[in-house]
Short mmCIF file of N, CA and C in Angstrom, two decimals:
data_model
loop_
_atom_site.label_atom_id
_atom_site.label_comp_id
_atom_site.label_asym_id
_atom_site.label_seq_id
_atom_site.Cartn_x
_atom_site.Cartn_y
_atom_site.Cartn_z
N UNK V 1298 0.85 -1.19 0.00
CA UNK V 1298 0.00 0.00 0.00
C UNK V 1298 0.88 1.24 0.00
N UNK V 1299 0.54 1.90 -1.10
CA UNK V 1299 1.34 3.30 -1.02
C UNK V 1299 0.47 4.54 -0.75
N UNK V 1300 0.93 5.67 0.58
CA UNK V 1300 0.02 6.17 0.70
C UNK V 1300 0.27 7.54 0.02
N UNK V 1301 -1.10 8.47 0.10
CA UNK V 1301 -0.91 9.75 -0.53
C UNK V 1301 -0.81 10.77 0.12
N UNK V 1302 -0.17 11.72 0.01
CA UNK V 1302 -0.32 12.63 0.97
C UNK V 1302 -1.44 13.16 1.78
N UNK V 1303 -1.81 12.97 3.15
CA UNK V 1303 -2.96 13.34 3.97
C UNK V 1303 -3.24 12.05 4.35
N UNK V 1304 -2.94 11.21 3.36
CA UNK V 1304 -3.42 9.38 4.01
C UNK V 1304 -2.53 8.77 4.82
N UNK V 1305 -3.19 7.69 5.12
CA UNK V 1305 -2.53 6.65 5.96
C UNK V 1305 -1.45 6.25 5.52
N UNK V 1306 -0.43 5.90 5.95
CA UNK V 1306 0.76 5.02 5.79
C UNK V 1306 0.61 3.58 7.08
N UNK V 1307 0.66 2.48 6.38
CA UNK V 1307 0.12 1.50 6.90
C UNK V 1307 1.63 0.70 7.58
N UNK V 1308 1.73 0.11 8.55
CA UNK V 1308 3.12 -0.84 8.93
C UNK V 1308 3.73 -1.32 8.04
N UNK V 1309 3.35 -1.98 6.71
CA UNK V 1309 4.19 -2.15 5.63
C UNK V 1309 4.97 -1.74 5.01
N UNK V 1310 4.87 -0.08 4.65
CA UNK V 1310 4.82 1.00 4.02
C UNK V 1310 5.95 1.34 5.36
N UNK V 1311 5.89 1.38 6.63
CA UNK V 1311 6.72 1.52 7.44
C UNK V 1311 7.83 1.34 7.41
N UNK V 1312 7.76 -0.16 6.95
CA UNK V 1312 9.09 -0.82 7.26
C UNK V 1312 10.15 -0.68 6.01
N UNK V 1313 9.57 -0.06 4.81
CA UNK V 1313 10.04 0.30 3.75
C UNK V 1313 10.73 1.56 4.40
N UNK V 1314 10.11 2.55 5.24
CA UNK V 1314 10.50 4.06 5.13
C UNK V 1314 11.29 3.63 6.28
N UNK V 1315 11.44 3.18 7.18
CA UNK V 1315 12.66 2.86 8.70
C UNK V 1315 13.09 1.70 8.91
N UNK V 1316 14.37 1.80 9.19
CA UNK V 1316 15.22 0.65 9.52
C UNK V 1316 14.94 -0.24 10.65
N UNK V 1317 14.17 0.43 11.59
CA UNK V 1317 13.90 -0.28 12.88
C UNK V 1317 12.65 -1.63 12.83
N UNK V 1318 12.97 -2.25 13.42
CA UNK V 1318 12.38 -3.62 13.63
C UNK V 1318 11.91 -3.94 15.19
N UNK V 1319 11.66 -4.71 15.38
CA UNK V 1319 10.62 -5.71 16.78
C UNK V 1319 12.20 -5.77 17.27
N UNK V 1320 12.23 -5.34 18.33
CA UNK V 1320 11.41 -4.57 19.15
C UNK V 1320 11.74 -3.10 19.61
N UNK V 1321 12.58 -2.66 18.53
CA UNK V 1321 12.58 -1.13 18.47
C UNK V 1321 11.67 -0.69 17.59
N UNK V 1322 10.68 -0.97 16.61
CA UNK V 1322 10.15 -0.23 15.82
C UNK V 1322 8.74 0.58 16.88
N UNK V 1323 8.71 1.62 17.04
CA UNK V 1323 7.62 1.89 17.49
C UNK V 1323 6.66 2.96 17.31
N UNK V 1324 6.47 2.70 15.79
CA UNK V 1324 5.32 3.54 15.16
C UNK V 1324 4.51 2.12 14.83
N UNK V 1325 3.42 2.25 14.92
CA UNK V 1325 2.59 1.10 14.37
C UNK V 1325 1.42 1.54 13.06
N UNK V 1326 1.64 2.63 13.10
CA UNK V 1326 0.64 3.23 11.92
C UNK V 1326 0.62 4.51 12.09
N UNK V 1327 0.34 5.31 10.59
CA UNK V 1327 0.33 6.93 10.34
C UNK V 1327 -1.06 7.20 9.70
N UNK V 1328 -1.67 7.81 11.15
CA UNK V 1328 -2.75 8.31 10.60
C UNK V 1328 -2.77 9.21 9.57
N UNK V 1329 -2.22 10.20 9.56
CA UNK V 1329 -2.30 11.59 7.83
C UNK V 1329 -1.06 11.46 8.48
N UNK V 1330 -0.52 12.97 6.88
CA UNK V 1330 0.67 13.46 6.99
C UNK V 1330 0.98 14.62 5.71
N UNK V 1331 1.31 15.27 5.74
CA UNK V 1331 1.19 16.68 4.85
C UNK V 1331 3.07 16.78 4.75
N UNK V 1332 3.43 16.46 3.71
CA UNK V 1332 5.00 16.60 3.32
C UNK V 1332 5.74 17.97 3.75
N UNK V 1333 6.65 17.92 4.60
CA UNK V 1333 7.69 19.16 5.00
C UNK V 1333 6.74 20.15 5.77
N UNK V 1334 5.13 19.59 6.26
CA UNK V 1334 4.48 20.13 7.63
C UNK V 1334 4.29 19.64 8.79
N UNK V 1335 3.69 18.27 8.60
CA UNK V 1335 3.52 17.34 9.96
C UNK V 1335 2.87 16.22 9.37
N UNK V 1336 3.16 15.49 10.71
CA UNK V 1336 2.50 13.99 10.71
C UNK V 1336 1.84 13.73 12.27
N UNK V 1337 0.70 12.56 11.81
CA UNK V 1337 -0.07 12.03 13.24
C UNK V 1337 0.31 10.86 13.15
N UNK V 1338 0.95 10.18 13.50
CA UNK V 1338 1.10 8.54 14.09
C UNK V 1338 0.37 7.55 15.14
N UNK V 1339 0.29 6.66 15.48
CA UNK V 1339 0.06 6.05 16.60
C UNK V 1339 1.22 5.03 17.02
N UNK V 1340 1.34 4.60 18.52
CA UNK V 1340 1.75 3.66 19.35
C UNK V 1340 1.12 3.07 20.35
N UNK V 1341 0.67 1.69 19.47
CA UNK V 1341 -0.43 1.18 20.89
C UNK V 1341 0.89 0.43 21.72
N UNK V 1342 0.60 0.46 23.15
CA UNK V 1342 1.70 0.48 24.42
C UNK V 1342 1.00 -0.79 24.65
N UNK V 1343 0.93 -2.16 24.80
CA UNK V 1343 0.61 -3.21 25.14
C UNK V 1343 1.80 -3.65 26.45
N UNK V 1344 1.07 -4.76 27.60
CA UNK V 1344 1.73 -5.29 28.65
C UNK V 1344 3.03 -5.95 27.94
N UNK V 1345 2.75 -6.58 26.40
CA UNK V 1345 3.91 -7.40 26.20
C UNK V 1345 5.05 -6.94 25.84
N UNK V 1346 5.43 -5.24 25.95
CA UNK V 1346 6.56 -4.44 25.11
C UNK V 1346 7.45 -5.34 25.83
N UNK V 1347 8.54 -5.34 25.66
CA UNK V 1347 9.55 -5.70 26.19
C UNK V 1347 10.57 -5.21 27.37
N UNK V 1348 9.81 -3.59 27.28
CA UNK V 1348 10.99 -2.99 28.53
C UNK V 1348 10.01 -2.44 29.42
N UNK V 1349 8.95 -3.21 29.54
CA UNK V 1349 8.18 -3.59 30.97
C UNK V 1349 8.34 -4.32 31.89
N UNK V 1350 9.07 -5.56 31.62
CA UNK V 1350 9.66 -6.48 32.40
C UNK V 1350 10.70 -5.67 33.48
N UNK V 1351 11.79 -4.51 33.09
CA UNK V 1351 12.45 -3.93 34.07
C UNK V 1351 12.09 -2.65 34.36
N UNK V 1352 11.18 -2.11 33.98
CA UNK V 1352 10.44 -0.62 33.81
C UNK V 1352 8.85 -0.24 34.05
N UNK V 1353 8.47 -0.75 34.75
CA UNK V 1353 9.12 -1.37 36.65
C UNK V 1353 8.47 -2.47 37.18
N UNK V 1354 8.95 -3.13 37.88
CA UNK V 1354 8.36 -4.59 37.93
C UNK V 1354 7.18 -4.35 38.84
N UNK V 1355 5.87 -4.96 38.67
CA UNK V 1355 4.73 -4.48 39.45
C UNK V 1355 4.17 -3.00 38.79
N UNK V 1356 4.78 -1.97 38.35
CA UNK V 1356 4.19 -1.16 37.97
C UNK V 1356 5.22 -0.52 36.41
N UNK V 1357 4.38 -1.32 35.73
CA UNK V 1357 4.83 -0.89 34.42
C UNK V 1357 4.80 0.68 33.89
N UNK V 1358 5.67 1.49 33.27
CA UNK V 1358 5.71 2.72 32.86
C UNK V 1358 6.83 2.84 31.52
N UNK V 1359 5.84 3.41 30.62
CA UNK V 1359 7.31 3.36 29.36
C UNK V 1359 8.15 4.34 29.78
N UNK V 1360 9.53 4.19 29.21
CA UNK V 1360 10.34 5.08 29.59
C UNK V 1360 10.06 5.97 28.68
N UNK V 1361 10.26 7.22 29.39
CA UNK V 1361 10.41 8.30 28.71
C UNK V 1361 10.93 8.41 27.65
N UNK V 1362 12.77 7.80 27.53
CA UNK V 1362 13.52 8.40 26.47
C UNK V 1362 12.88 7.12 25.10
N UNK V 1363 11.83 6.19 25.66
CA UNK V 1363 11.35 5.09 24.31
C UNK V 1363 10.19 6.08 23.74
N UNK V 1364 9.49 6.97 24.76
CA UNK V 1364 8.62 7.77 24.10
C UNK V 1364 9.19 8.68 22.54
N UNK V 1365 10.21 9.67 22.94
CA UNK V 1365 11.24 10.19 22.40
C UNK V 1365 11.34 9.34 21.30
N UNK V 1366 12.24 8.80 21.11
CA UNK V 1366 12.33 7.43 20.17
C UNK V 1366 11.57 7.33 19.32
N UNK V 1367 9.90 7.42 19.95
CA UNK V 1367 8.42 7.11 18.82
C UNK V 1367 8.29 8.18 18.04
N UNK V 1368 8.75 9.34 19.33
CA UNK V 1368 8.13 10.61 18.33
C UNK V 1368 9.76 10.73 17.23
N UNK V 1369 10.68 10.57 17.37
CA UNK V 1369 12.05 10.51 16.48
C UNK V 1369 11.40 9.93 15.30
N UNK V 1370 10.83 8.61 15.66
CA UNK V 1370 10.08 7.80 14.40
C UNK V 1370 9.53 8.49 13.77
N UNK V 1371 8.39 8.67 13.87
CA UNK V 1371 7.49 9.42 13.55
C UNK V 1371 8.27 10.67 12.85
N UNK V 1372 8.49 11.55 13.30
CA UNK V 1372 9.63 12.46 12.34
C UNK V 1372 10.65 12.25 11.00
N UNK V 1373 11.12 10.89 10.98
CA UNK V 1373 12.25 9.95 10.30
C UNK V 1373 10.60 9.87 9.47
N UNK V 1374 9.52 9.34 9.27
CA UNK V 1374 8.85 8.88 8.48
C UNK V 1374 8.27 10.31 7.67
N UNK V 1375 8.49 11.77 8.54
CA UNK V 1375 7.82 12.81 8.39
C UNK V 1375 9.13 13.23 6.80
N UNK V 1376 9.75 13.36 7.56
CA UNK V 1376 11.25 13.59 6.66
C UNK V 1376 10.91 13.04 5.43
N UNK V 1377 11.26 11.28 5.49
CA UNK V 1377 11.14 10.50 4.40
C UNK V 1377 10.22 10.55 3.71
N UNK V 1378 8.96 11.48 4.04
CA UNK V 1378 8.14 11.43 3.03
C UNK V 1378 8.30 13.18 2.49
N UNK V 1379 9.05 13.99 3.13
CA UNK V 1379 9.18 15.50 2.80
C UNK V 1379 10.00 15.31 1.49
N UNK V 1380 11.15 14.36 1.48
CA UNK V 1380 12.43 14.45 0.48
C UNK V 1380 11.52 14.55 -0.98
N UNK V 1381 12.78 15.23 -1.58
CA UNK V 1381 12.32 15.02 -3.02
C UNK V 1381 12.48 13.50 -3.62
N UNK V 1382 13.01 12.37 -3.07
CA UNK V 1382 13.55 11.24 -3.71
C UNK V 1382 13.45 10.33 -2.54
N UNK V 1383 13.37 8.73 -2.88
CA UNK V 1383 13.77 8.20 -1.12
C UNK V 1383 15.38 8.30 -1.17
N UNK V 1384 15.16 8.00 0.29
CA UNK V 1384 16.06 7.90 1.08
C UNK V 1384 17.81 7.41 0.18
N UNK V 1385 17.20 5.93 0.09
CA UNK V 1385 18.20 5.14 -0.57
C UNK V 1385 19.23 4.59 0.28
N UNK V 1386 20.51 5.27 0.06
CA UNK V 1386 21.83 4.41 1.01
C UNK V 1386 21.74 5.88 2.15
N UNK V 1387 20.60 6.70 2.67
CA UNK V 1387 20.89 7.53 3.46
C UNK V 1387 19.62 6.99 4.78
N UNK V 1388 19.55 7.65 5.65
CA UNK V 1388 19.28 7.61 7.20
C UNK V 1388 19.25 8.58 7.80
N UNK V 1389 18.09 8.48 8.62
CA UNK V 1389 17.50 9.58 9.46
C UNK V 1389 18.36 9.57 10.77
N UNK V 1390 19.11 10.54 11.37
CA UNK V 1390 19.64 10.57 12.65
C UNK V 1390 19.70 11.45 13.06
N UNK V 1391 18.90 10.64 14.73
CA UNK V 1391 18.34 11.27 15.78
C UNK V 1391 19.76 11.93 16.58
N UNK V 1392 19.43 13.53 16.36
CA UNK V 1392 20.76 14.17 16.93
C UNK V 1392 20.44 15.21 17.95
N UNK V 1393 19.82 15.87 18.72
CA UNK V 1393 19.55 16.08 19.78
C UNK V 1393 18.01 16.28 20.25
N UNK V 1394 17.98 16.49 21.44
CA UNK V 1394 16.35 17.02 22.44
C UNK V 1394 16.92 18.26 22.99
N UNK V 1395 16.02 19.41 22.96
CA UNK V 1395 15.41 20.20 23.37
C UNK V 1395 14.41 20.28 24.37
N UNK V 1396 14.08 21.16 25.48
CA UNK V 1396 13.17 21.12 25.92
C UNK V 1396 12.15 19.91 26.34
N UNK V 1397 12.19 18.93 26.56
CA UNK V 1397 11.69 17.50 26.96
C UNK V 1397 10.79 17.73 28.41
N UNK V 1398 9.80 17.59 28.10
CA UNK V 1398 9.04 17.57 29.72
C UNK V 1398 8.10 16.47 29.26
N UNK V 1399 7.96 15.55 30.38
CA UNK V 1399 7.01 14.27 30.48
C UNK V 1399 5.64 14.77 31.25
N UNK V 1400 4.58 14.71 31.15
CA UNK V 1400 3.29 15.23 31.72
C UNK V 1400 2.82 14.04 32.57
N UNK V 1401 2.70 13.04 32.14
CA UNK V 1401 1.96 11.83 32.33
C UNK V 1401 2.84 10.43 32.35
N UNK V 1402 2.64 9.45 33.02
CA UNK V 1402 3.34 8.41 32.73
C UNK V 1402 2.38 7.33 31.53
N UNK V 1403 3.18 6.51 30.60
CA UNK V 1403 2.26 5.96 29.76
C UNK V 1403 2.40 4.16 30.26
N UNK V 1404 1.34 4.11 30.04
CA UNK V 1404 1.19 2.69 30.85
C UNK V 1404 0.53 1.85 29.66
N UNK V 1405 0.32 0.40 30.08
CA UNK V 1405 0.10 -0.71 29.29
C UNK V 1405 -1.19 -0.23 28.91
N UNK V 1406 -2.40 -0.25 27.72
CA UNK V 1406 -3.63 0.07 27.22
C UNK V 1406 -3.34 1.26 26.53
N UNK V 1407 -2.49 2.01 26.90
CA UNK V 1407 -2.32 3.37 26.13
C UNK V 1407 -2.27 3.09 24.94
N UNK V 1408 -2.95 4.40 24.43
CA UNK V 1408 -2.13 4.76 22.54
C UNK V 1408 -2.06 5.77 22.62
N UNK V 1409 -0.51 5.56 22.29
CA UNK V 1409 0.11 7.32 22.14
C UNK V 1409 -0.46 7.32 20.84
N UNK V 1410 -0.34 8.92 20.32
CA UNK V 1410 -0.63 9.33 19.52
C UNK V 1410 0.08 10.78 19.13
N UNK V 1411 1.62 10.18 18.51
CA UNK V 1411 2.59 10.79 18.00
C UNK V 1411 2.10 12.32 17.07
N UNK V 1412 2.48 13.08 17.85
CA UNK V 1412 2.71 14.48 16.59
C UNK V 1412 3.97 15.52 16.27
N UNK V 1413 4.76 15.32 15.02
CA UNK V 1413 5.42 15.90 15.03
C UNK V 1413 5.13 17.39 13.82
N UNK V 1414 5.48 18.04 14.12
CA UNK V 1414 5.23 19.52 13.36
C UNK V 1414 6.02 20.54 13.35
N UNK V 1415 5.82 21.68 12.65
CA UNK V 1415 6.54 22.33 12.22
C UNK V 1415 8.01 22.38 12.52
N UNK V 1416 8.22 21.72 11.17
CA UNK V 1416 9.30 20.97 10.21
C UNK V 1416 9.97 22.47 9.99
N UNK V 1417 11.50 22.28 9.83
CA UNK V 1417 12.19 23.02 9.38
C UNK V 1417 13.71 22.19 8.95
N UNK V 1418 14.12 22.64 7.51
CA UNK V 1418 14.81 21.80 7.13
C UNK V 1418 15.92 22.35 6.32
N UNK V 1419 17.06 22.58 6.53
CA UNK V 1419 17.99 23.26 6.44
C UNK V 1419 19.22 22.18 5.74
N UNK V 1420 19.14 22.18 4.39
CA UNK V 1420 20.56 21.05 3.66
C UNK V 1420 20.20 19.57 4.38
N UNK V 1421 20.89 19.20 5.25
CA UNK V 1421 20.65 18.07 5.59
C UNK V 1421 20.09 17.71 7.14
N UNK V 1422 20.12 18.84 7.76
CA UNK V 1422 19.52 19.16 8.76
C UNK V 1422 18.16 19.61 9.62
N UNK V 1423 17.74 18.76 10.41
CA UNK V 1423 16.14 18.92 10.33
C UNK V 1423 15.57 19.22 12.34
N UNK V 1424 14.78 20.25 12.05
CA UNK V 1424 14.33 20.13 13.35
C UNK V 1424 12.73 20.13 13.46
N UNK V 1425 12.32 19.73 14.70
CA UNK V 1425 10.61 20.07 14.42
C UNK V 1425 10.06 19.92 16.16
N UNK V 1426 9.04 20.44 16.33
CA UNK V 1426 8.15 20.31 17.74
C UNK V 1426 7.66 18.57 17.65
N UNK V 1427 7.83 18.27 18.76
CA UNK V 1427 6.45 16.68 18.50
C UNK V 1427 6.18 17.12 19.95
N UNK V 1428 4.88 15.82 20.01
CA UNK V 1428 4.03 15.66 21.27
C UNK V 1428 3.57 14.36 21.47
N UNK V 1429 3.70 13.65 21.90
CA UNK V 1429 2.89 12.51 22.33
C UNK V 1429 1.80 12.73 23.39
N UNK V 1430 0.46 12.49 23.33
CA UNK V 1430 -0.68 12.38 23.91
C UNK V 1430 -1.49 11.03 24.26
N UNK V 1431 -1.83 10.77 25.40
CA UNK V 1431 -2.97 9.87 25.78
C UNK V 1431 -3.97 10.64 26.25
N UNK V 1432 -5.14 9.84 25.47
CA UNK V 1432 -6.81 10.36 25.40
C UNK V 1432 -6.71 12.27 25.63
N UNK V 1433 -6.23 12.44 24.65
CA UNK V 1433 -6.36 14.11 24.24
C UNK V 1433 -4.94 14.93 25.62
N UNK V 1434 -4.35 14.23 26.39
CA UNK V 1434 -3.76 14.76 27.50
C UNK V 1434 -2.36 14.89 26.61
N UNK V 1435 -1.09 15.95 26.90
CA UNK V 1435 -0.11 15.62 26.65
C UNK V 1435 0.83 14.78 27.74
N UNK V 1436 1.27 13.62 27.44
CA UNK V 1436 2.54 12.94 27.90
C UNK V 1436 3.61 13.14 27.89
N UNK V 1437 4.19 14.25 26.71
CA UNK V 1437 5.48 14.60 26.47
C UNK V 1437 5.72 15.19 25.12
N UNK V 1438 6.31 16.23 25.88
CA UNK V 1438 6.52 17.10 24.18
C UNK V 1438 8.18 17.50 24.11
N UNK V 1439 8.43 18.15 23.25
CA UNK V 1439 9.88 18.15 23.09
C UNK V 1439 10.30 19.12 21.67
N UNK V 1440 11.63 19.39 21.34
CA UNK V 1440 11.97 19.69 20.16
C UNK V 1440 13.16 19.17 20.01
N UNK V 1441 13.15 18.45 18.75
CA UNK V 1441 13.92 17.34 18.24
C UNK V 1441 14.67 17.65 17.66
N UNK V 1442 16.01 17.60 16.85
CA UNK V 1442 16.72 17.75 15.81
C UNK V 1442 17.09 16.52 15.10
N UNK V 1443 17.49 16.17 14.05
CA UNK V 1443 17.91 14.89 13.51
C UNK V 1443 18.99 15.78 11.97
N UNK V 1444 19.73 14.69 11.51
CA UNK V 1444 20.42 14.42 10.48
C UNK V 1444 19.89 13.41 9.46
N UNK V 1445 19.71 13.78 8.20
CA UNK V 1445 20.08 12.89 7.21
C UNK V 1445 21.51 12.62 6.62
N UNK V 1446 21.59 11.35 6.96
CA UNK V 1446 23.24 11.18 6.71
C UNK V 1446 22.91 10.30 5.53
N UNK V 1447 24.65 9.69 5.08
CA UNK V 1447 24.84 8.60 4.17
C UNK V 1447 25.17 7.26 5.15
N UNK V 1448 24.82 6.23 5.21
CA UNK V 1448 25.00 4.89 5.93
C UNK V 1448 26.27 4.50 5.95
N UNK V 1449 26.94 5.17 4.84
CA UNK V 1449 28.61 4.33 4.61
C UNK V 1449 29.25 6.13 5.49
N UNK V 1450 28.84 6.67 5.65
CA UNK V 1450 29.49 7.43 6.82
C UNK V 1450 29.66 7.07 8.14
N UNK V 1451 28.56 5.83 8.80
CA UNK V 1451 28.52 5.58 9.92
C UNK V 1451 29.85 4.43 10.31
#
């Protein structure tokens, strides 16, 4: 499924646009998305993630910096669909946080619901606001920066 701009981008379509896999991948679907403005994502938070087992035993809470991470995703997919061309032998990298405040802790049943926005994109350099929210509340917002690099640079 290829989506169009404002549409869905489905997990398939995902795994084409990011390198990450089970059990780092953690966008599970893109609700819209408007090229070099923003994107809405989701992350349903299920008991079985994997870094519930030490985060915290008896009382599960995602970590913060995995939140971060989703909304990074989510951005890396915002990007990859801004470029004039894909990606190819290049990669989205997550290069600093800004401003980071957590509101809420996100727990097992949640769905975040990733927003990253106003995009600004400078040569190879990219920054933008995101937010992650449960049921309309913010959980954590931030301002991100990332790199598009070449892979044989790493």
């Amino acid at each position: 499924m290829t989506a169009t701009p404002g549409g869905a981008i489905a997990v398939t379509e995902i795994f084409d646009l990011l390198p990450h896999r089970y059990p780092f991948l953690l966008v599970d679907r893109v609700l819209e998305y408007e090229p070099g403005v923003s994107i809405t994502a989701i992350k349903n938070v299920t008991v079985n993630e994997p870094f519930f087992q030490g985060h915290f035993p008896g009382l599960p809470v995602m970590p913060g910096m995995l939140i971060l991470e989703a909304l990074a995703q989510a951005g890396g997919l915002l990007v990859s669909k801004s470029l004039e061309g894909p990606l190819g032998d290049r990669i989205f990298m997550f290069t600093g946080v800004e401003k980071a405040k957590f509101r809420r802790p996100v727990t097992p049943g949640d769905q975040l619901v990733l927003r990253c926005f106003d995009l600004k994109r400078r040569m190879t350099l990219c920054r933008m606001h995101v937010e992650a929210t449960v049921d309309g509340k913010i959980a954590a917002e931030a301002e991100l920066s990332a790199a598009v690099v070449d892979k044989s640079a790493l």
